[in-house]
Tab-separated table of C-alpha atoms in Angstrom:
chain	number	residue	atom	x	y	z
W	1	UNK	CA	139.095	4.173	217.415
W	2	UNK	CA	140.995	0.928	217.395
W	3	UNK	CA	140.861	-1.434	220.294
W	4	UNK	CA	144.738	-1.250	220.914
W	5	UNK	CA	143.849	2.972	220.569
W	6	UNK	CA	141.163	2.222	223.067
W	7	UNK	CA	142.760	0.060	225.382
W	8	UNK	CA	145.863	3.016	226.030
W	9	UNK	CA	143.339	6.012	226.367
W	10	UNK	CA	141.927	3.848	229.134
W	11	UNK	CA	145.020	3.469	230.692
W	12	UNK	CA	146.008	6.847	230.793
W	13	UNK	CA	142.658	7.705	232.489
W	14	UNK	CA	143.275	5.336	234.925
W	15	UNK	CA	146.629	6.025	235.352
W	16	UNK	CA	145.784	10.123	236.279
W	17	UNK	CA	142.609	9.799	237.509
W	18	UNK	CA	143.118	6.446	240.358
W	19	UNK	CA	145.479	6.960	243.206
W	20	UNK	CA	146.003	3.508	243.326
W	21	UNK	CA	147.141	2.954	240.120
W	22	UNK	CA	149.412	6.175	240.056
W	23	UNK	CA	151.010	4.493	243.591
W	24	UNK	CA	151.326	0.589	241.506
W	25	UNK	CA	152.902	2.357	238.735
W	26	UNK	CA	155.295	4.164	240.807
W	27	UNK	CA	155.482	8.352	241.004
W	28	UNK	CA	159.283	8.277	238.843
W	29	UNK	CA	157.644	6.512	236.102
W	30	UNK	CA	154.655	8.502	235.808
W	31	UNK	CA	156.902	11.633	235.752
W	32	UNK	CA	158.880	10.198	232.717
W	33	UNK	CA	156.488	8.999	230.854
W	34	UNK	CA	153.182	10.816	231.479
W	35	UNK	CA	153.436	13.451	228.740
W	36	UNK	CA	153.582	11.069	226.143
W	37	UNK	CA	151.057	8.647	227.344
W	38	UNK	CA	148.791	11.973	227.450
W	39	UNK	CA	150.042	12.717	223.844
W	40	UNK	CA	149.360	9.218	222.537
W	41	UNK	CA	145.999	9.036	224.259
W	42	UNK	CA	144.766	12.555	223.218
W	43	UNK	CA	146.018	11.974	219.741
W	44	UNK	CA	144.062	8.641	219.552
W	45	UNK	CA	141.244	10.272	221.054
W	46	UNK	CA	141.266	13.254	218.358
W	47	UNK	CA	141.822	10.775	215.543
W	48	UNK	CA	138.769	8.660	216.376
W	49	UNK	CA	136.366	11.590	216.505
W	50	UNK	CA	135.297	10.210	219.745
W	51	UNK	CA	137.545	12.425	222.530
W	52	UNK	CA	138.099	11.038	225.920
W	53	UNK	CA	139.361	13.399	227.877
W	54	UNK	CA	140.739	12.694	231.089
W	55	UNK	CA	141.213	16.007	233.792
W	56	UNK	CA	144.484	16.344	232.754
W	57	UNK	CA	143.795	17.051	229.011
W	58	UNK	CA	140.709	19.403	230.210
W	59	UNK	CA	142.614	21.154	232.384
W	60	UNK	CA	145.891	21.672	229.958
W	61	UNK	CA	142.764	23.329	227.654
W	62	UNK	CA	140.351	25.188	229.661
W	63	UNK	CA	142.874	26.981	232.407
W	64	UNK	CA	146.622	26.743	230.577
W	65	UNK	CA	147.774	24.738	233.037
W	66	UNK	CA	151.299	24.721	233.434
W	67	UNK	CA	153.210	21.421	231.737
W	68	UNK	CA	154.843	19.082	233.930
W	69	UNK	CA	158.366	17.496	233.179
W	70	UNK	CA	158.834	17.417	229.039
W	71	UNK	CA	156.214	17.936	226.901
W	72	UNK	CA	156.196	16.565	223.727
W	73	UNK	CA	156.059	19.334	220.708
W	74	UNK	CA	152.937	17.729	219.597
W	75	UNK	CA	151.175	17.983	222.501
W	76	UNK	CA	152.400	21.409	223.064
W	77	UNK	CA	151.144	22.326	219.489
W	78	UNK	CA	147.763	20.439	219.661
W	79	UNK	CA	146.949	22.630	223.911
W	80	UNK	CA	148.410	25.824	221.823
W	81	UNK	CA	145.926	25.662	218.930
W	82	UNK	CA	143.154	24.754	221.302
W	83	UNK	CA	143.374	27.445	223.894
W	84	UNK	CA	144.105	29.558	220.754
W	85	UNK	CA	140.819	28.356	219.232
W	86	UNK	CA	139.199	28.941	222.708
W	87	UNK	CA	139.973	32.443	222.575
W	88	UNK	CA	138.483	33.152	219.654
W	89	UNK	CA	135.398	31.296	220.830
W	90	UNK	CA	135.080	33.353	223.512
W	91	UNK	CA	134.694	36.494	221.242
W	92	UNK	CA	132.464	35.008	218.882
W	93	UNK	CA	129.939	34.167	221.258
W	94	UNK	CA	130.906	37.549	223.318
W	95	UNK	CA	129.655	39.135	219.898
W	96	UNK	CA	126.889	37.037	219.431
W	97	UNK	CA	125.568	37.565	223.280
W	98	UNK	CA	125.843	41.368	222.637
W	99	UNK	CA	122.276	40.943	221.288
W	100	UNK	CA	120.996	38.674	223.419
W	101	UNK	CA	118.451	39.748	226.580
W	102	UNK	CA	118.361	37.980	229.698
W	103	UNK	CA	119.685	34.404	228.155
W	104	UNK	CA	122.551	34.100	225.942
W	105	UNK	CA	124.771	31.275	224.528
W	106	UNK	CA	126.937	29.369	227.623
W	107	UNK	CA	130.880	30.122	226.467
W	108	UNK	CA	131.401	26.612	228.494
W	109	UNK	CA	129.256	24.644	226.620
W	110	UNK	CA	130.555	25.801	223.165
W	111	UNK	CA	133.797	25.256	223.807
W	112	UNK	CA	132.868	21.964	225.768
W	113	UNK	CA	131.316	21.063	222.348
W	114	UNK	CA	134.062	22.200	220.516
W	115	UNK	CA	137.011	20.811	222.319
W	116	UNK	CA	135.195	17.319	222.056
W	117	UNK	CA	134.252	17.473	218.284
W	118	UNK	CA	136.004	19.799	216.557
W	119	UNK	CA	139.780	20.412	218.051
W	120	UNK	CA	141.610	18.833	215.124
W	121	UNK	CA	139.875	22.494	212.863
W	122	UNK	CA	137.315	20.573	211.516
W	123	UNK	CA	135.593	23.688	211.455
W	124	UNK	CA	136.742	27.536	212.289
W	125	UNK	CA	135.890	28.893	215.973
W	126	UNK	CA	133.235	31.603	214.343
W	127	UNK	CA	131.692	28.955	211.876
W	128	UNK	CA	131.067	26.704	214.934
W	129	UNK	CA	129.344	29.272	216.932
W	130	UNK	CA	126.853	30.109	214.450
W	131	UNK	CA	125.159	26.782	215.489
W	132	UNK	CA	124.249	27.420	218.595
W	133	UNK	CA	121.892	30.031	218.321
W	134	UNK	CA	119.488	31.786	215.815
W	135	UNK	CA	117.847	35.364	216.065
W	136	UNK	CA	114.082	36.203	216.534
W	137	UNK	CA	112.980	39.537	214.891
W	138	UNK	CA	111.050	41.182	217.930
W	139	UNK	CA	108.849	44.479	218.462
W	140	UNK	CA	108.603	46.607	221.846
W	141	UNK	CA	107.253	50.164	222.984
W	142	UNK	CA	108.659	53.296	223.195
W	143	UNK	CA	107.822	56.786	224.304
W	144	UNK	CA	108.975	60.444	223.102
W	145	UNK	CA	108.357	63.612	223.490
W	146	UNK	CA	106.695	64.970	220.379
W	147	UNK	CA	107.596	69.002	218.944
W	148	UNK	CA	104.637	69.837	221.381
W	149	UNK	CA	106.005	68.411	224.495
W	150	UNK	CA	103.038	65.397	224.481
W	151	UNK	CA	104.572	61.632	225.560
W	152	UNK	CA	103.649	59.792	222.235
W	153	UNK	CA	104.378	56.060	221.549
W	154	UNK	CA	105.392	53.487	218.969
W	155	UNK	CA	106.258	50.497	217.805
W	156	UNK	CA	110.179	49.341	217.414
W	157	UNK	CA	111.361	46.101	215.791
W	158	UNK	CA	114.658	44.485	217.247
W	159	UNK	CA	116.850	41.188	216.825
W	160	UNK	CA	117.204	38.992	219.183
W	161	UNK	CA	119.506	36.252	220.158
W	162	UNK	CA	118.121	32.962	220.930
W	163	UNK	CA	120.022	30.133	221.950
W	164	UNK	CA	119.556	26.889	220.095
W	165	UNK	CA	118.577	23.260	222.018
W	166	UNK	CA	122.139	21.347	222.048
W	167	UNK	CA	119.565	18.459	220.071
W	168	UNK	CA	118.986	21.345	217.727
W	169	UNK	CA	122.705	22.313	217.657
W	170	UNK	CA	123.983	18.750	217.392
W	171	UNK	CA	121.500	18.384	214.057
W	172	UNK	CA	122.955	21.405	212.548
W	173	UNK	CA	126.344	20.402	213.016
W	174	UNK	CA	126.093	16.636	211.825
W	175	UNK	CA	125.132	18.099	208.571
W	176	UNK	CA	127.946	20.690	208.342
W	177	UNK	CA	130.533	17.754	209.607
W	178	UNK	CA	129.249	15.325	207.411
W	179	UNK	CA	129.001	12.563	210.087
W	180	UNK	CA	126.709	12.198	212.944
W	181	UNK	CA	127.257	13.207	216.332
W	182	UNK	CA	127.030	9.594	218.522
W	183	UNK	CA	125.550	9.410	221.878
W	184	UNK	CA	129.471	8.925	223.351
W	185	UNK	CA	130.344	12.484	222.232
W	186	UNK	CA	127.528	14.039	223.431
W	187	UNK	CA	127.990	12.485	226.813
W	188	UNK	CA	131.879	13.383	226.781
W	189	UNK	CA	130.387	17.032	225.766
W	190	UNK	CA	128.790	16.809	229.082
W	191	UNK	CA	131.117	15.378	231.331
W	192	UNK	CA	133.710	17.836	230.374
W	193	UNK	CA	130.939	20.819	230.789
W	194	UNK	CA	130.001	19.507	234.563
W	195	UNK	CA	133.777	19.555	235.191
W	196	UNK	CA	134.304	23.117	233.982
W	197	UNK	CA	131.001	24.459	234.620
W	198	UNK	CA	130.292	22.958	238.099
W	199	UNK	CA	127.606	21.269	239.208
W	200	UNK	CA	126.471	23.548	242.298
W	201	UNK	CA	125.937	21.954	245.767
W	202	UNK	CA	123.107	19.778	244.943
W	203	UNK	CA	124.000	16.878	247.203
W	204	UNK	CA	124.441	19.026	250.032
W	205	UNK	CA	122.658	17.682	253.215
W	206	UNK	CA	123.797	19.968	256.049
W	207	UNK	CA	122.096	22.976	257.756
W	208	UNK	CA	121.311	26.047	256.000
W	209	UNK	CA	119.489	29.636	256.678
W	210	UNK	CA	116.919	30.954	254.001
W	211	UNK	CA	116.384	34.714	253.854
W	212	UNK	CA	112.674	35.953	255.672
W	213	UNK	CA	112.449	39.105	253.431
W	214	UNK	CA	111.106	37.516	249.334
W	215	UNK	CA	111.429	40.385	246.861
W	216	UNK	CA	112.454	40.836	243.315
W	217	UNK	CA	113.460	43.965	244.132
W	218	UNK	CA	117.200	44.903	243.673
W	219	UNK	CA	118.859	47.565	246.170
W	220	UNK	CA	122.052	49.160	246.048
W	221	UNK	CA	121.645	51.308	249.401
W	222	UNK	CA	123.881	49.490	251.291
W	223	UNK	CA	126.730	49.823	248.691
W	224	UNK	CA	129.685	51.841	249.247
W	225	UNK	CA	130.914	52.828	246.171
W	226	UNK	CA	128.825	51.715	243.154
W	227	UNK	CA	130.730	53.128	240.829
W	228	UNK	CA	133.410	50.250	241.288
W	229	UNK	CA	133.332	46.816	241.682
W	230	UNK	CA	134.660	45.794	245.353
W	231	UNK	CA	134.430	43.362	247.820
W	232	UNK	CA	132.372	45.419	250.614
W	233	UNK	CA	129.333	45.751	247.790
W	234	UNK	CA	130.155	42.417	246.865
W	235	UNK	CA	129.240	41.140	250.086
W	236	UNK	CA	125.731	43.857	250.142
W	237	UNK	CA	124.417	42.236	247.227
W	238	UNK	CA	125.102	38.424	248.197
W	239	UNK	CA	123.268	39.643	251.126
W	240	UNK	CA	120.549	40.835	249.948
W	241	UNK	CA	119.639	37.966	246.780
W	242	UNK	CA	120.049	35.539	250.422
W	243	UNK	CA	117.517	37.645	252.031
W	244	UNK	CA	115.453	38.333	249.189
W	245	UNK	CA	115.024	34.791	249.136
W	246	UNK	CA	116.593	34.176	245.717
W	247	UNK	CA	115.960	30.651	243.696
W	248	UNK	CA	118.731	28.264	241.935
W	249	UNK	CA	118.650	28.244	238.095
W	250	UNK	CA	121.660	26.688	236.483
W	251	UNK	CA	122.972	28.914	233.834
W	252	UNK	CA	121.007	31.901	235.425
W	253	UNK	CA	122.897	35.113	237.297
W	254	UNK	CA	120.010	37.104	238.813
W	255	UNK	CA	117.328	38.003	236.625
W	256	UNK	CA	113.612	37.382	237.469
W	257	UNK	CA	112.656	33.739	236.207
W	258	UNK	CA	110.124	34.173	233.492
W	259	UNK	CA	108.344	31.859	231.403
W	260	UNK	CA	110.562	32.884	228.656
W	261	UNK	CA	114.129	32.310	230.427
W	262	UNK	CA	112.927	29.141	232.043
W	263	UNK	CA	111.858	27.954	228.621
W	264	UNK	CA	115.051	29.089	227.212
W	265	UNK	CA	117.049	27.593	229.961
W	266	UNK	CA	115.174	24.037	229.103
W	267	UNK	CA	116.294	24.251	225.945
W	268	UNK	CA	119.800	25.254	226.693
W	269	UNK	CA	120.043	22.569	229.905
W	270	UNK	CA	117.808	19.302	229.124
W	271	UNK	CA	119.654	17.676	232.278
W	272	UNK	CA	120.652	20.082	234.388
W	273	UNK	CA	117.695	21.762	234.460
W	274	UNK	CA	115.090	19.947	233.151
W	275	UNK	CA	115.033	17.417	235.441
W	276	UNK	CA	114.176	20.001	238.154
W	277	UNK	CA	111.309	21.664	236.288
W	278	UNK	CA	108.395	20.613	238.222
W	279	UNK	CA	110.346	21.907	241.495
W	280	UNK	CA	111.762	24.918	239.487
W	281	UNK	CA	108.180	26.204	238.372
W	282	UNK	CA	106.424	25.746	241.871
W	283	UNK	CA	109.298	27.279	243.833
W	284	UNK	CA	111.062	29.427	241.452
W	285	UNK	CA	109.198	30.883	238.747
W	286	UNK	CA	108.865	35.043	239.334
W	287	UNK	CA	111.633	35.298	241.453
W	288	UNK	CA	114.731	36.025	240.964
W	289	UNK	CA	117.527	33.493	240.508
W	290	UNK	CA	120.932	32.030	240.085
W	291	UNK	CA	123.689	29.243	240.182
W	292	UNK	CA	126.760	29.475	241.905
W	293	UNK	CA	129.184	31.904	240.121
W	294	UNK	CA	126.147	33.368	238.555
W	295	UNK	CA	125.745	34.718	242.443
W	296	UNK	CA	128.851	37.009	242.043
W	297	UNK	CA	128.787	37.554	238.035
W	298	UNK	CA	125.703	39.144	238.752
W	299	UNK	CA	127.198	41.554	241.120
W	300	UNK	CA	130.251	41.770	238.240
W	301	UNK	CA	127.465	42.506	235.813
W	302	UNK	CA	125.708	44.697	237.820
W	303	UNK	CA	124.495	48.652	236.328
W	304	UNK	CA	123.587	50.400	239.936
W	305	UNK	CA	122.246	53.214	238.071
W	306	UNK	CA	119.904	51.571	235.984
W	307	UNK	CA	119.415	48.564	238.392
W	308	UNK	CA	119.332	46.030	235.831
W	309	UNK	CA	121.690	42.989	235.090
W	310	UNK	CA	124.227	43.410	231.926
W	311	UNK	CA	125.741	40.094	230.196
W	312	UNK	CA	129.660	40.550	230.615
W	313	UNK	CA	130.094	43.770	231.559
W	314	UNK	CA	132.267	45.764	233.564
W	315	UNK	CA	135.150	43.463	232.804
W	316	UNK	CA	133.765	40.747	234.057
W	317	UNK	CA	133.639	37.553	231.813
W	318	UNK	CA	131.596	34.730	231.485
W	319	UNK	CA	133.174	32.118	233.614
W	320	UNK	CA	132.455	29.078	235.402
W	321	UNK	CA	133.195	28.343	238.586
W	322	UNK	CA	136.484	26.488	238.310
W	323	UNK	CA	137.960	29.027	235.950
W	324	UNK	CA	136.835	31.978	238.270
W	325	UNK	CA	139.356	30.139	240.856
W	326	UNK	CA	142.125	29.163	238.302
W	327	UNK	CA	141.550	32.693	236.895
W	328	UNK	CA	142.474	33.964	240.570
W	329	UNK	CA	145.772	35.301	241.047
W	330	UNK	CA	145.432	35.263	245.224
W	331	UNK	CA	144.618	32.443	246.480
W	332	UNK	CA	145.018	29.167	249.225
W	333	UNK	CA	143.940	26.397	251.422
W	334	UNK	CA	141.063	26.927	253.137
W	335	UNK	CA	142.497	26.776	256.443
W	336	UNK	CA	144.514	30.223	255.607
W	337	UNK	CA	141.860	31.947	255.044
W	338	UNK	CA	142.339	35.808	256.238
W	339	UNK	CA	138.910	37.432	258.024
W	340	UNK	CA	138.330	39.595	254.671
W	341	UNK	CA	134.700	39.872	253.490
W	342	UNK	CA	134.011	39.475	249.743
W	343	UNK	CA	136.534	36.614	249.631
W	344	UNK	CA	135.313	33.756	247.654
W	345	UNK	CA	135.746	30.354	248.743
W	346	UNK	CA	135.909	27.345	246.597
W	347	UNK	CA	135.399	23.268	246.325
W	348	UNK	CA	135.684	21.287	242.972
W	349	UNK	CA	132.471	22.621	240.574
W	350	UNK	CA	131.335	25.545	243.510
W	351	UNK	CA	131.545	29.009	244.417
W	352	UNK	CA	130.023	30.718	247.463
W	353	UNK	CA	131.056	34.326	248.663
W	354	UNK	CA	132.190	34.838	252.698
W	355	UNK	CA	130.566	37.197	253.929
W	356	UNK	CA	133.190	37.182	257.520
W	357	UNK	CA	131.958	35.858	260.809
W	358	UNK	CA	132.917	32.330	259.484
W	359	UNK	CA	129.358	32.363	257.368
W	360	UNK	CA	129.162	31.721	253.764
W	361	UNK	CA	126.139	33.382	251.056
W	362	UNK	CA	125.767	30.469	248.384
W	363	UNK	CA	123.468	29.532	245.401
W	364	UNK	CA	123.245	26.209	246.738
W	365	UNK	CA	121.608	24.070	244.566
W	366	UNK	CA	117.854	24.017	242.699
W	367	UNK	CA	115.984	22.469	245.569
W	368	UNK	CA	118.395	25.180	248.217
W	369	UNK	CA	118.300	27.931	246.438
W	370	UNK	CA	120.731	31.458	248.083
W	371	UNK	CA	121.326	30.128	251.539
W	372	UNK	CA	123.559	31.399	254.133
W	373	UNK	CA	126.144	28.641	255.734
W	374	UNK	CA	128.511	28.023	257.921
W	375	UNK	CA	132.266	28.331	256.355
W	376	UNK	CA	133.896	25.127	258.734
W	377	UNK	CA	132.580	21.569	258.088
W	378	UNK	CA	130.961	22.531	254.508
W	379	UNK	CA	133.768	21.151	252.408
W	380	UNK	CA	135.326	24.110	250.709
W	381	UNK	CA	138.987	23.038	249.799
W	382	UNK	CA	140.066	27.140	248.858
W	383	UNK	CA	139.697	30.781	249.292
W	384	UNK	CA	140.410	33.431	246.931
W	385	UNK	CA	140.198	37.039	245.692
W	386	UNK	CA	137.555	37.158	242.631
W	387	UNK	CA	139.567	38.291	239.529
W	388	UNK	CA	137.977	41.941	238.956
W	389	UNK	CA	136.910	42.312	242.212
W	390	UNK	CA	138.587	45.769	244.185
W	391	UNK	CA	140.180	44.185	247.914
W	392	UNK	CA	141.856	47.692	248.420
């Protein structure tokens, strides 16, 4: 990227991102002229191979936000093919997680990867995906009923999906591109992951109640209707991971923390969770565990008959946080919330689930864990009704 090239993107972050600057600048001439400094900027940015994306450009891609004032066609185009290319991410690694067992590929982190290195086509949706995981060939018991009636068993061999380190994926691709991936990219990768994905409420300070009742077990006696996804069995099962004493994994959504997913969750999160691995393995390891939205996708992904945890079923996708709230079609300020149970209420990066009384069940963060908190002074900015959820 050129210095003049370099010099404007700046500007244009600092222009969307700094209330002081926005106020110098004045709010008519922003509204003029902010599409095309956002054009100019994210056009730069694409050219250069080097994207810095400012919230406005991440949100225009991740939750088709709407455009404000006059959009240039460009830009229009350029958010168009993206979200396009998006969607088609989404099924690829949809298809790809179909095979996977307790840890598949992150949908945020591919396209997090592929906004940042590959949104001018450098490379198709589906051929990008491929580079993020591998398969293991994998063999398991099984037991029949022979002609006689006598429980016999054997051997099966299956494929697995195994996600691929992002160092491991970030090789790959270099190759395939033909240029390597810099340190920048992979830190813009990030940045625009933690501000999609959320980072959970690990610098929260405040007072918190931990369950009394550890188990691994999951129960579905409390729920009303099993057969549906609503907000009364919403709140049963928040309940119960908070009194089960349930752990904080980032990219988890309820399964029992083996050796396995923790190794695979290393792999997939050097930073996010590797930094915690020493605290994760003496507090964590055997129990169940989550992150934030990974608290209700479990419940989304939920099979009451089997009691076991499905990857995006029941309609409910793989989403982070923040798109679980853009996704939401009722929604508002905090301070309106109604006294409705199985609400979800939401800050910038977090998700917890109110549970009425003015308390809140949340996957609060790897040293917190599922905690139950008070709704008022904890700093959630929203409430809404969780896309897929049943509020009749």
């Amino acid at each position: 990227m050129s210095a003049a090239a370099t010099a404007l993107v700046k500007a244009a972050i600092a222009l969307f991102t700094d209330p002081k600057a926005r106020k110098a600048f004045g709010w008519i001439l922003v509204a003029i002229f902010s599409p095309v400094i956002l054009l100019i900027a994210f056009l730069c940015s694409l050219g250069s191979g080097a994207a810095q994306h400012n919230n406005a450009m991440v949100d225009y891609s991740f939750y088709s936000a709407d455009y404000t004032g006059e959009v240039p066609a460009e830009f229009e185009e350029q958010m168009t093919f993206i979200r396009t290319s998006f969607s088609s991410l989404d099924s690829a690694v949809a298809s790809v997680n179909a095979t996977a067992e307790a840890s598949g590929l992150d949908p945020i982190q591919v396209k997090a990867a592929y906004l940042v290195l590959c949104s001018e086509g450098q490379m198709s949706p589906e051929a990008f995906v491929n580079y993020f995981y591998t398969t293991e060939q994998r063999t398991r018991t099984v037991y029949a009923a022979n002609e006689g009636g006598e429980v016999v068993s054997s051997t099966e061999t299956y494929t697995v999906t195994v996600p691929r380190s992002l160092s491991s994926a970030y090789s790959s691709l270099s190759i395939a591109l033909g240029q390597d991936i810099t340190s920048e990219e992979k830190l813009y990768v990030q940045d625009v992951y933690t501000k999609i994905a959320g980072k959970g409420g690990e610098d929260y300070e405040g007072s918190f109640l931990r369950g009394s009742d550890p188990s691994v077990e999951l129960d579905v006696s409390t729920f009303t209707d099993p057969s549906t996804k609503n907000a009364h069995d919403l709140v049963a099962y928040a309940n119960h991971a908070w009194e089960s004493g349930w752990g904080y994994v980032w990219g988890t959504y309820g399964h029992v923390l083996t050796e396995s997913l923790l190794n695979s969750k290393l792999q997939q999160y050097p930073d996010g969770v590797g930094k915690y691995e020493d605290f994760i393995r003496a507090n964590w390891l055997d129990s169940r565990t989550t992150d934030c939205v990974g608290l209700i996708k479990g419940y989304g992904w939920l099979d009451p008959d089997s009691l076991t945890i499905k990857y995006g079923t029941n309609g409910m996708p793989d989403i982070g946080a923040n798109t679980m709230y853009h996704n939401a079609t009722v929604s508002g300020p905090i301070t309106t919330i109604p006294e409705t149970p199985g609400l979800a209420v939401w800050m910038d990066g977090h998700i917890g689930v109110y549970i009425g009384g003015g308390e809140v069940i949340e996957a609060s963060g790897t040293k917190i864990g599922v905690v139950k908190t008070q709704l008022a002074g904890r700093g959630w900015t929203h409430w809404l009704k969780v896309p897929y959820i049943n509020y009749d």
